[in-house]
C-alpha atoms as a printed R data frame, in Angstrom:
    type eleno elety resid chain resno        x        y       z
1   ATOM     1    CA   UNK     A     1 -109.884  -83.468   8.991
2   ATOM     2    CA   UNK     A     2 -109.027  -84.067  12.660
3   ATOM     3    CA   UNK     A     3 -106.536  -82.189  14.505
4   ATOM     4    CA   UNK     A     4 -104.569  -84.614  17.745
5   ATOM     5    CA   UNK     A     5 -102.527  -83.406  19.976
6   ATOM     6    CA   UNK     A     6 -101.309  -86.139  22.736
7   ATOM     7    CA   UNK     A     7  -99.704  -85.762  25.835
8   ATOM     8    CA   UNK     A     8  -96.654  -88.318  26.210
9   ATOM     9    CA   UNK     A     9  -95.718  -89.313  29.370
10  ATOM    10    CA   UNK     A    10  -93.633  -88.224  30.679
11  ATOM    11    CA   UNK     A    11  -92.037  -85.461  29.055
12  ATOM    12    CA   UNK     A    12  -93.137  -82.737  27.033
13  ATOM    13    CA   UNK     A    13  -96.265  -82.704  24.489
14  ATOM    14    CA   UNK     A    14  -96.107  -84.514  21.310
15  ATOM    15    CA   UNK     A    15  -97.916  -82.984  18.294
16  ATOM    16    CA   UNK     A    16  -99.464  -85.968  16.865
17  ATOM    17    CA   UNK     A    17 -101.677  -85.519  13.146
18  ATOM    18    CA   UNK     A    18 -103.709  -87.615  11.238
19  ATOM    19    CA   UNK     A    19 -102.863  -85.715   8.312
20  ATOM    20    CA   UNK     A    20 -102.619  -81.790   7.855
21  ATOM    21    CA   UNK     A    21 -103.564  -78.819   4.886
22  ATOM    22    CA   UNK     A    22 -100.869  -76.066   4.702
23  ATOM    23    CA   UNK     A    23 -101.189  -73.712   1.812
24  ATOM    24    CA   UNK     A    24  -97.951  -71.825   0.522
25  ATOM    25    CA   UNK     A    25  -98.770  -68.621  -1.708
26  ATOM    26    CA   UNK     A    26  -95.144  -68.074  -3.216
27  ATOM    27    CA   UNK     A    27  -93.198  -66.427  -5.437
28  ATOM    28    CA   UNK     A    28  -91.608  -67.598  -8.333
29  ATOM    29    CA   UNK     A    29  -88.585  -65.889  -7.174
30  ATOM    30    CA   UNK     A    30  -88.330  -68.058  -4.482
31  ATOM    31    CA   UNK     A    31  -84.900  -70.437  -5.469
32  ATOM    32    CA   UNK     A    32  -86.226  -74.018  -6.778
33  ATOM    33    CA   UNK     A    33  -83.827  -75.750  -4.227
34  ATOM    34    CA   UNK     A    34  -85.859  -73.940  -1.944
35  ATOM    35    CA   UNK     A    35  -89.176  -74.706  -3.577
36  ATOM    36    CA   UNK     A    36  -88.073  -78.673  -3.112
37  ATOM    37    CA   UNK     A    37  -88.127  -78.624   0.673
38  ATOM    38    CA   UNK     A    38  -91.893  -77.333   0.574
39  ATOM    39    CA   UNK     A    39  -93.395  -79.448  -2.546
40  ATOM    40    CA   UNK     A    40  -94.547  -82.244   0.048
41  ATOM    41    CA   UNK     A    41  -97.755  -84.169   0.891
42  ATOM    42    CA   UNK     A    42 -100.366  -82.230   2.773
43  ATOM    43    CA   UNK     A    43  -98.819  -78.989   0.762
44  ATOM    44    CA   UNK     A    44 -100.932  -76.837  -1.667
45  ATOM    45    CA   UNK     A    45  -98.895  -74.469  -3.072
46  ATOM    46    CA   UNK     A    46 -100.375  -71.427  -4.999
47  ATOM    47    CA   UNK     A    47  -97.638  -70.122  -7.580
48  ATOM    48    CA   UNK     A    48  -97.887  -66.174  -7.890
49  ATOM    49    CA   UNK     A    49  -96.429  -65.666 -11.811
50  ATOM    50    CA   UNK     A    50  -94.977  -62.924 -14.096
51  ATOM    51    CA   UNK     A    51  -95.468  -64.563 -17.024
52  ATOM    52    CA   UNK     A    52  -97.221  -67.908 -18.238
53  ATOM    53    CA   UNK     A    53  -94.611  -70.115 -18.621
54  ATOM    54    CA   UNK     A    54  -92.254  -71.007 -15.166
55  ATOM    55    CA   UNK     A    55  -88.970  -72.904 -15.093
56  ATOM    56    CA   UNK     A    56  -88.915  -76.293 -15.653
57  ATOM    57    CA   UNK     A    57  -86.855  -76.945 -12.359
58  ATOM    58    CA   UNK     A    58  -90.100  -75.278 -10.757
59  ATOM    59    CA   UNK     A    59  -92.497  -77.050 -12.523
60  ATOM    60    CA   UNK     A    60  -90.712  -80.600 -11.665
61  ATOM    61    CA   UNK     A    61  -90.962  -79.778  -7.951
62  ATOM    62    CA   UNK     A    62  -94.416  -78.305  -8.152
63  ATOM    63    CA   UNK     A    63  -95.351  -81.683  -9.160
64  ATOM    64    CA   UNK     A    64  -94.440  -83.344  -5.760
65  ATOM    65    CA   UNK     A    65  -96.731  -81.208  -3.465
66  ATOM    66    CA   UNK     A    66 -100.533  -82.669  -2.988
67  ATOM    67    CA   UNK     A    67 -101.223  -80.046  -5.048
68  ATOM    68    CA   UNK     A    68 -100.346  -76.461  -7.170
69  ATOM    69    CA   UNK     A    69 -102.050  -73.669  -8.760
70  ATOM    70    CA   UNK     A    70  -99.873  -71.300 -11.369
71  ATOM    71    CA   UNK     A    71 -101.074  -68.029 -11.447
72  ATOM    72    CA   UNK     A    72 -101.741  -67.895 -15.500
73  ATOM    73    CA   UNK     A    73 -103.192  -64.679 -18.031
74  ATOM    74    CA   UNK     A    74 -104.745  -64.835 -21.196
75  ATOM    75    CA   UNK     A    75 -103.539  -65.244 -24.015
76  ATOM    76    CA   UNK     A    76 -102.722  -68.914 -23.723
77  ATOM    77    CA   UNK     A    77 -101.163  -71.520 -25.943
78  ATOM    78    CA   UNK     A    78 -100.252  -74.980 -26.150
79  ATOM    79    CA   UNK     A    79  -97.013  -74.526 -24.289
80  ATOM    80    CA   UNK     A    80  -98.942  -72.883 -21.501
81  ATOM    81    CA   UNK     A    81 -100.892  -76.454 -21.232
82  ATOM    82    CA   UNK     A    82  -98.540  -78.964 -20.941
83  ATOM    83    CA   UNK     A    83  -96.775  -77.910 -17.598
84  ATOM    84    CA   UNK     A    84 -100.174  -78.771 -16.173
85  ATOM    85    CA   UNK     A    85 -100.805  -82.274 -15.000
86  ATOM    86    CA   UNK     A    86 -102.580  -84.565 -12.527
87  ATOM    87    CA   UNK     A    87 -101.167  -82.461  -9.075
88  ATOM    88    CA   UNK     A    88 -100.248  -78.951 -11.573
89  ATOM    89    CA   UNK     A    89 -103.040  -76.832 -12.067
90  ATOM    90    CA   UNK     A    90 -104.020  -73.456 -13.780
91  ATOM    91    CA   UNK     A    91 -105.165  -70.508 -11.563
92  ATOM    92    CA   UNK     A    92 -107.217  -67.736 -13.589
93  ATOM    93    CA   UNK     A    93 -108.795  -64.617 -12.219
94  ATOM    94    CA   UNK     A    94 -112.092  -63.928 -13.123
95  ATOM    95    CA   UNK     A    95 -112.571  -60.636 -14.320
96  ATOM    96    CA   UNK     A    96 -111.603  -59.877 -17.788
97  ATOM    97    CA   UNK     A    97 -111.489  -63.343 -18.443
98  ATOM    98    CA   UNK     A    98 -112.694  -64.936 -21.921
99  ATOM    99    CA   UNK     A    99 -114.389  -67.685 -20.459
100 ATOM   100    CA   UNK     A   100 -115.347  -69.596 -23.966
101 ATOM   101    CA   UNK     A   101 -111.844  -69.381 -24.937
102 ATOM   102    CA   UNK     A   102 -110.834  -70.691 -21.281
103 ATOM   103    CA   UNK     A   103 -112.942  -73.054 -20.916
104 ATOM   104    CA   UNK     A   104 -111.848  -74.806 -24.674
105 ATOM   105    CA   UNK     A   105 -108.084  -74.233 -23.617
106 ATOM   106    CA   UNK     A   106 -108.147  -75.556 -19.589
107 ATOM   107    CA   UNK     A   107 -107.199  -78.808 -17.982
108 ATOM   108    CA   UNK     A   108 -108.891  -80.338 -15.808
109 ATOM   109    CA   UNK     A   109 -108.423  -78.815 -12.154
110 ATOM   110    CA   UNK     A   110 -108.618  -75.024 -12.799
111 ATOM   111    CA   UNK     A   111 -108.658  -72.674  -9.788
112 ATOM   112    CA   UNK     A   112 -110.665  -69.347 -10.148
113 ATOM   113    CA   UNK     A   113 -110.134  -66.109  -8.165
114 ATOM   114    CA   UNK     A   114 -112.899  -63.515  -8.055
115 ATOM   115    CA   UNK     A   115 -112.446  -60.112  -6.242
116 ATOM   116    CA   UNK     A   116 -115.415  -58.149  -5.580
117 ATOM   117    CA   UNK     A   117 -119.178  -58.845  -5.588
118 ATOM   118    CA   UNK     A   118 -120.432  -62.221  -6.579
119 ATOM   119    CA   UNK     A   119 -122.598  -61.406  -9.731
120 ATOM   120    CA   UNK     A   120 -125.306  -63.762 -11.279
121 ATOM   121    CA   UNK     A   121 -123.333  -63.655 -14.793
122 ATOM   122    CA   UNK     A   122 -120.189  -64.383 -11.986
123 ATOM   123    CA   UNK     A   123 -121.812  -66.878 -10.728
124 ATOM   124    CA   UNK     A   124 -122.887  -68.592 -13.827
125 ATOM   125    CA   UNK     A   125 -119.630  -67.731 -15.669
126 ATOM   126    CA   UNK     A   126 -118.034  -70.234 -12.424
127 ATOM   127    CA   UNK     A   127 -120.409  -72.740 -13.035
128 ATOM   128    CA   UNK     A   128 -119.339  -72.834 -16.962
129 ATOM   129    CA   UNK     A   129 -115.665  -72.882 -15.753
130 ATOM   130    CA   UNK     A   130 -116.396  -76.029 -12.873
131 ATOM   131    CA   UNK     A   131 -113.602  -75.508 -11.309
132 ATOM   132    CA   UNK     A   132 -112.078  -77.455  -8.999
133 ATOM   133    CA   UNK     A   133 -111.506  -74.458  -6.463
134 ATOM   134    CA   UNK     A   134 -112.544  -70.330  -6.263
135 ATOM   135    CA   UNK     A   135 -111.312  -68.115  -3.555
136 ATOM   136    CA   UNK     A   136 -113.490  -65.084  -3.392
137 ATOM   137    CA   UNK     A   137 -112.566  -62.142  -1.858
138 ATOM   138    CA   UNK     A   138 -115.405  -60.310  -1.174
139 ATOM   139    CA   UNK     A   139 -115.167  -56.369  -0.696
140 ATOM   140    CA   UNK     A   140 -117.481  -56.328   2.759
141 ATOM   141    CA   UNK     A   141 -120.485  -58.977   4.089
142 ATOM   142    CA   UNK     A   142 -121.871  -61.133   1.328
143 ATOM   143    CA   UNK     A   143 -125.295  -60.767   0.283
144 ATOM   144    CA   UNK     A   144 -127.925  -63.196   0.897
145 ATOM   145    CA   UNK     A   145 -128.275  -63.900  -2.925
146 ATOM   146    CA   UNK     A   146 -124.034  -63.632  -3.359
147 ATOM   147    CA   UNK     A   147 -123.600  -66.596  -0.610
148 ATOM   148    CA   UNK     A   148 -127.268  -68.684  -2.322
149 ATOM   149    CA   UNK     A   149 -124.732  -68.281  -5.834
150 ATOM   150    CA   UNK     A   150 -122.032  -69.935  -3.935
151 ATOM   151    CA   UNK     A   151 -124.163  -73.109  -3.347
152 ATOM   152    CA   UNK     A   152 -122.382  -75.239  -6.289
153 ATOM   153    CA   UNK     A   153 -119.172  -74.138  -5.886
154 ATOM   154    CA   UNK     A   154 -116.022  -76.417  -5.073
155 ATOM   155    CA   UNK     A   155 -113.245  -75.892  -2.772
156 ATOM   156    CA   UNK     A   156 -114.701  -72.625  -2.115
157 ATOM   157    CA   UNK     A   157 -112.788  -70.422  -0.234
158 ATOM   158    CA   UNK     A   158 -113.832  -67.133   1.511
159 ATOM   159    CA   UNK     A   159 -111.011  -64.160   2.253
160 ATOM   160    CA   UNK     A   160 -113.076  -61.396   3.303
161 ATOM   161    CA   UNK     A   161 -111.559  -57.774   3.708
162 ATOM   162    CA   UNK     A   162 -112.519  -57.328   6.805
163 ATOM   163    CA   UNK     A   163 -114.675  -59.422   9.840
164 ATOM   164    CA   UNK     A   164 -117.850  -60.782   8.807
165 ATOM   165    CA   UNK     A   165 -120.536  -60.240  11.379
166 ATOM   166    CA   UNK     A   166 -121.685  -63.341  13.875
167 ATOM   167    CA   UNK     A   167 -124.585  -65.670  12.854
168 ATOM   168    CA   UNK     A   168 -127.430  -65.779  15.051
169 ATOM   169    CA   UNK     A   169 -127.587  -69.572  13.813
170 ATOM   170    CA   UNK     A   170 -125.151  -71.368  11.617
171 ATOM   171    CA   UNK     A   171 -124.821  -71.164   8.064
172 ATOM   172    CA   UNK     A   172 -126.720  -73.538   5.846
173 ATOM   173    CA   UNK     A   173 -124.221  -75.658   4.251
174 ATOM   174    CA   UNK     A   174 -121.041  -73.678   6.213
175 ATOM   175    CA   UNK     A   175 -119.089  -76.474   6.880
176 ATOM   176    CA   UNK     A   176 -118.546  -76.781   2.938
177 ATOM   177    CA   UNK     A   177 -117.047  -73.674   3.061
178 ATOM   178    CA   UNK     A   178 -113.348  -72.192   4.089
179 ATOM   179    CA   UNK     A   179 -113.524  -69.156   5.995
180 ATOM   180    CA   UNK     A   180 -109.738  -67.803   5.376
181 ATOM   181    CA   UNK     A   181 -108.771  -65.104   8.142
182 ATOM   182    CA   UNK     A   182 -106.031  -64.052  10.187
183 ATOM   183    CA   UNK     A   183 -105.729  -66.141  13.088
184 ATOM   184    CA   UNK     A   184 -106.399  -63.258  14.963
185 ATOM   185    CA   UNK     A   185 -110.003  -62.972  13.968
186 ATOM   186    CA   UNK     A   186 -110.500  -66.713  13.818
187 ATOM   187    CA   UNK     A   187 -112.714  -66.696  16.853
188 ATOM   188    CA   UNK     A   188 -115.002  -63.091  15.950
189 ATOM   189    CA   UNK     A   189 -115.239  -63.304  12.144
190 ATOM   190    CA   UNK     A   190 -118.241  -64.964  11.267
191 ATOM   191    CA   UNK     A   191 -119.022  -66.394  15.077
192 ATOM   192    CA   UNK     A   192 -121.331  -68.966  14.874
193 ATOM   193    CA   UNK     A   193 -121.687  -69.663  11.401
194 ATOM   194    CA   UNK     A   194 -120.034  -72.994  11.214
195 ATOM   195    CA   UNK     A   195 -117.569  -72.068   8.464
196 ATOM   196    CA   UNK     A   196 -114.297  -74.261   8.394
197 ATOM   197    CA   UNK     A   197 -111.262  -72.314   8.687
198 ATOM   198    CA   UNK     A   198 -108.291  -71.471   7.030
199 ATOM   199    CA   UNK     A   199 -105.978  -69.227   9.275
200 ATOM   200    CA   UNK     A   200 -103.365  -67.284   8.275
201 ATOM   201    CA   UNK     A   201 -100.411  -67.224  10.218
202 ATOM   202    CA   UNK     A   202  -97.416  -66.210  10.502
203 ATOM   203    CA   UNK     A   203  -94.352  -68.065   8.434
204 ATOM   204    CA   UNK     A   204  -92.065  -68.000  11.142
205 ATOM   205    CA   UNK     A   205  -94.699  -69.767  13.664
206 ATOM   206    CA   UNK     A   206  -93.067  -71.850  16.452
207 ATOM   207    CA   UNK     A   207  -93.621  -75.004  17.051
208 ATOM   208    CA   UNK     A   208  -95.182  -74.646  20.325
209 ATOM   209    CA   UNK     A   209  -97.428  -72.167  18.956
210 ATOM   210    CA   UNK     A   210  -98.446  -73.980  16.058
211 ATOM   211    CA   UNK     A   211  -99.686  -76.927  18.839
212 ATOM   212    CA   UNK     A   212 -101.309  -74.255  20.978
213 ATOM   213    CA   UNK     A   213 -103.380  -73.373  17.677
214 ATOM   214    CA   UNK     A   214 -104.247  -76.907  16.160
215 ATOM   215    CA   UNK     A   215 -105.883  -77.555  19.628
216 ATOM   216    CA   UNK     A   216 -107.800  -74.689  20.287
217 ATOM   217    CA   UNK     A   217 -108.910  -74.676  16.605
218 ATOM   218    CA   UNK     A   218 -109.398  -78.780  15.234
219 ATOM   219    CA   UNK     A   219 -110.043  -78.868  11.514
220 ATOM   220    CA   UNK     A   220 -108.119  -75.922  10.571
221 ATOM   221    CA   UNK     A   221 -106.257  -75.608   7.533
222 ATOM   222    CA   UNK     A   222 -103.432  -73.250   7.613
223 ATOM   223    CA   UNK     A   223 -101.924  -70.938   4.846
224 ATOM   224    CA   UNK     A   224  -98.993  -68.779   4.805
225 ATOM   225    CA   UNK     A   225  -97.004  -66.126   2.236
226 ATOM   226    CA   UNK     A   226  -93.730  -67.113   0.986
227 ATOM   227    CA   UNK     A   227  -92.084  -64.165  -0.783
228 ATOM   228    CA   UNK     A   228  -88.440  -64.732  -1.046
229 ATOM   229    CA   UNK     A   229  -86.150  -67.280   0.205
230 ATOM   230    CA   UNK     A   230  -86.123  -66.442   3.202
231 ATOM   231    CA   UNK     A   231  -89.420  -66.981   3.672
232 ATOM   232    CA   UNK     A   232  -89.073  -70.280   2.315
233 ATOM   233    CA   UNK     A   233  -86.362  -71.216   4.589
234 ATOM   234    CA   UNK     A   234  -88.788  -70.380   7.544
235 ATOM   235    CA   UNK     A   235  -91.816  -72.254   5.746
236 ATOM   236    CA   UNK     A   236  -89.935  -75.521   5.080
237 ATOM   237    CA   UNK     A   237  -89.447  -75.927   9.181
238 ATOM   238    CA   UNK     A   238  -92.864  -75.471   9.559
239 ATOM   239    CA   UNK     A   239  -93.428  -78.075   6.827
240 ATOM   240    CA   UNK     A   240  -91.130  -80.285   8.415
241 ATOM   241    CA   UNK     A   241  -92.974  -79.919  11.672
242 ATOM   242    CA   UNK     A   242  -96.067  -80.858  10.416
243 ATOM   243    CA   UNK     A   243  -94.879  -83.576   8.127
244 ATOM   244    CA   UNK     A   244  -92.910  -85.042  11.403
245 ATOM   245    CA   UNK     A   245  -96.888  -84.809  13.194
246 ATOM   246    CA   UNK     A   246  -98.327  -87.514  11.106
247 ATOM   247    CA   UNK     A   247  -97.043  -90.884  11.898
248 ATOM   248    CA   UNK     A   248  -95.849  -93.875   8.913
249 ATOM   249    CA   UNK     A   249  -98.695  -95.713   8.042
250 ATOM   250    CA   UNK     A   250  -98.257  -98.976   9.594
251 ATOM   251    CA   UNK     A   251  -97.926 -101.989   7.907
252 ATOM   252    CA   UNK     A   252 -101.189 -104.548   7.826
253 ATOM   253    CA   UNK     A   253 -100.757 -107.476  10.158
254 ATOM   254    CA   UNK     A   254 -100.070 -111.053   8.477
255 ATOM   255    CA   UNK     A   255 -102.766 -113.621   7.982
256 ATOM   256    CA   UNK     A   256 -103.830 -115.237  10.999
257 ATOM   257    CA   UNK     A   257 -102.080 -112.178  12.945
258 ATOM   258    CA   UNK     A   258 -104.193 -111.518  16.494
């Protein structure tokens, strides 16, 4: 996805955006009013949960982002299942999961975390899942054999501990990967690999840095923590900024139209 930014003249810079990926881990704490103003197109919000089942206020807004995960724990049961739909999606960790018994129960979209080292029965235990997105947080550099498990993964995401080393050449298949970091590190983790990025910054971001950081970095995704309202407050500008970036789609000319 392509990042603009485009000077108008004259006066000051316009941030312009063919379209734009923010990702919102929140709380469920956070006030569903609050929830509303964030549950927009170009959103992905990642619900962080006590307990399986969430309000049905929440759920009804978590429908209206492009797209939500809720943090969900085994046992499961029919209840669980139907606040899931076409945009609502389960997110499961990994380890100490019953992956039969997962697999039988899931809709489709499931989003898998795995913390740790990438196993072969990991690896093989995602491919039974297929799910439609795994962040992996791996404890320090990836293997050689951890990232070759990766290669049939979906909307894989990366979150390492700590900097990866540079590449001396890129990564084979890198682009199909998101390299989450701290957008301080966005330019030394991993140099040279050709990951896509997802930087972490800051909820309270200003506008004019956000435009100083879409330019210098095109293709980003962004993500974000939301813990309280607060939070959310700050998070909804920055939603509105972005949303505000990407112009209405124009209507197509009439028949004959030059």
């Amino acid at each position: 996805m392509a990042w603009l930014l485009l000077a108008a003249s004259p006066g000051p810079e316009v941030l312009v955006l063919p379209g734009f990926r923010l990702h919102l881990e929140t709380s469920e704490d956070v006030e569903p009013d609050r929830l509303e103003a964030l549950a927009r197109p170009g959103v992905v919000l990642w619900l962080r949960t006590r307990s399986n089942l969430v309000k049905r206020s929440v759920a009804e807004r978590l429908g209206r982002a492009e797209s939500s995960y809720v943090q969900v724990r085994q046992p499961l049961g029919a209840a669980v299942r139907e606040q899931f739909g076409p945009r609502v999606h389960p997110l499961v960790a990994l380890e100490g999961l019953d992956v039969s018994a997962f697999r039988r129960w899931a809709p489709v979209g499931t989003a898998v975390d795995v913390v740790g080292a990438l196993s072969a029965d990991g690896a093989q235990a995602l491919q039974t899942l297929r799910p439609q997105a795994v962040r992996w947080q791996p404890d320090g550099e990836p293997t050689a054999e951890e990232w070759a498990r990766t290669g049939g993964f979906h909307g894989l995401e990366v979150h390492p501990t700590a900097g990866l080393p540079a590449c001396q050449r890129p990564f084979k298949g890198g682009g199909r990967i998101r390299l989450r970091v701290p957008v301080q590190q966005a330019e030394s983790s991993a140099s040279g690999c050709g990951f896509a990025l997802r930087l972490e910054v800051p909820v309270s971001i200003t506008e004019a840095e956000l435009k100083q950081l879409l330019v210098h970095f095109p293709g980003a995704e962004l993500w974000t923590r939301v813990d309280n309202d607060t939070d959310a407050m700050a998070a909804a500008a920055l939603v509105a900024v972005l949303t505000a970036a990407v112009p209405a789609v124009r209507a197509p000319p009439a028949p004959g139209a030059r």
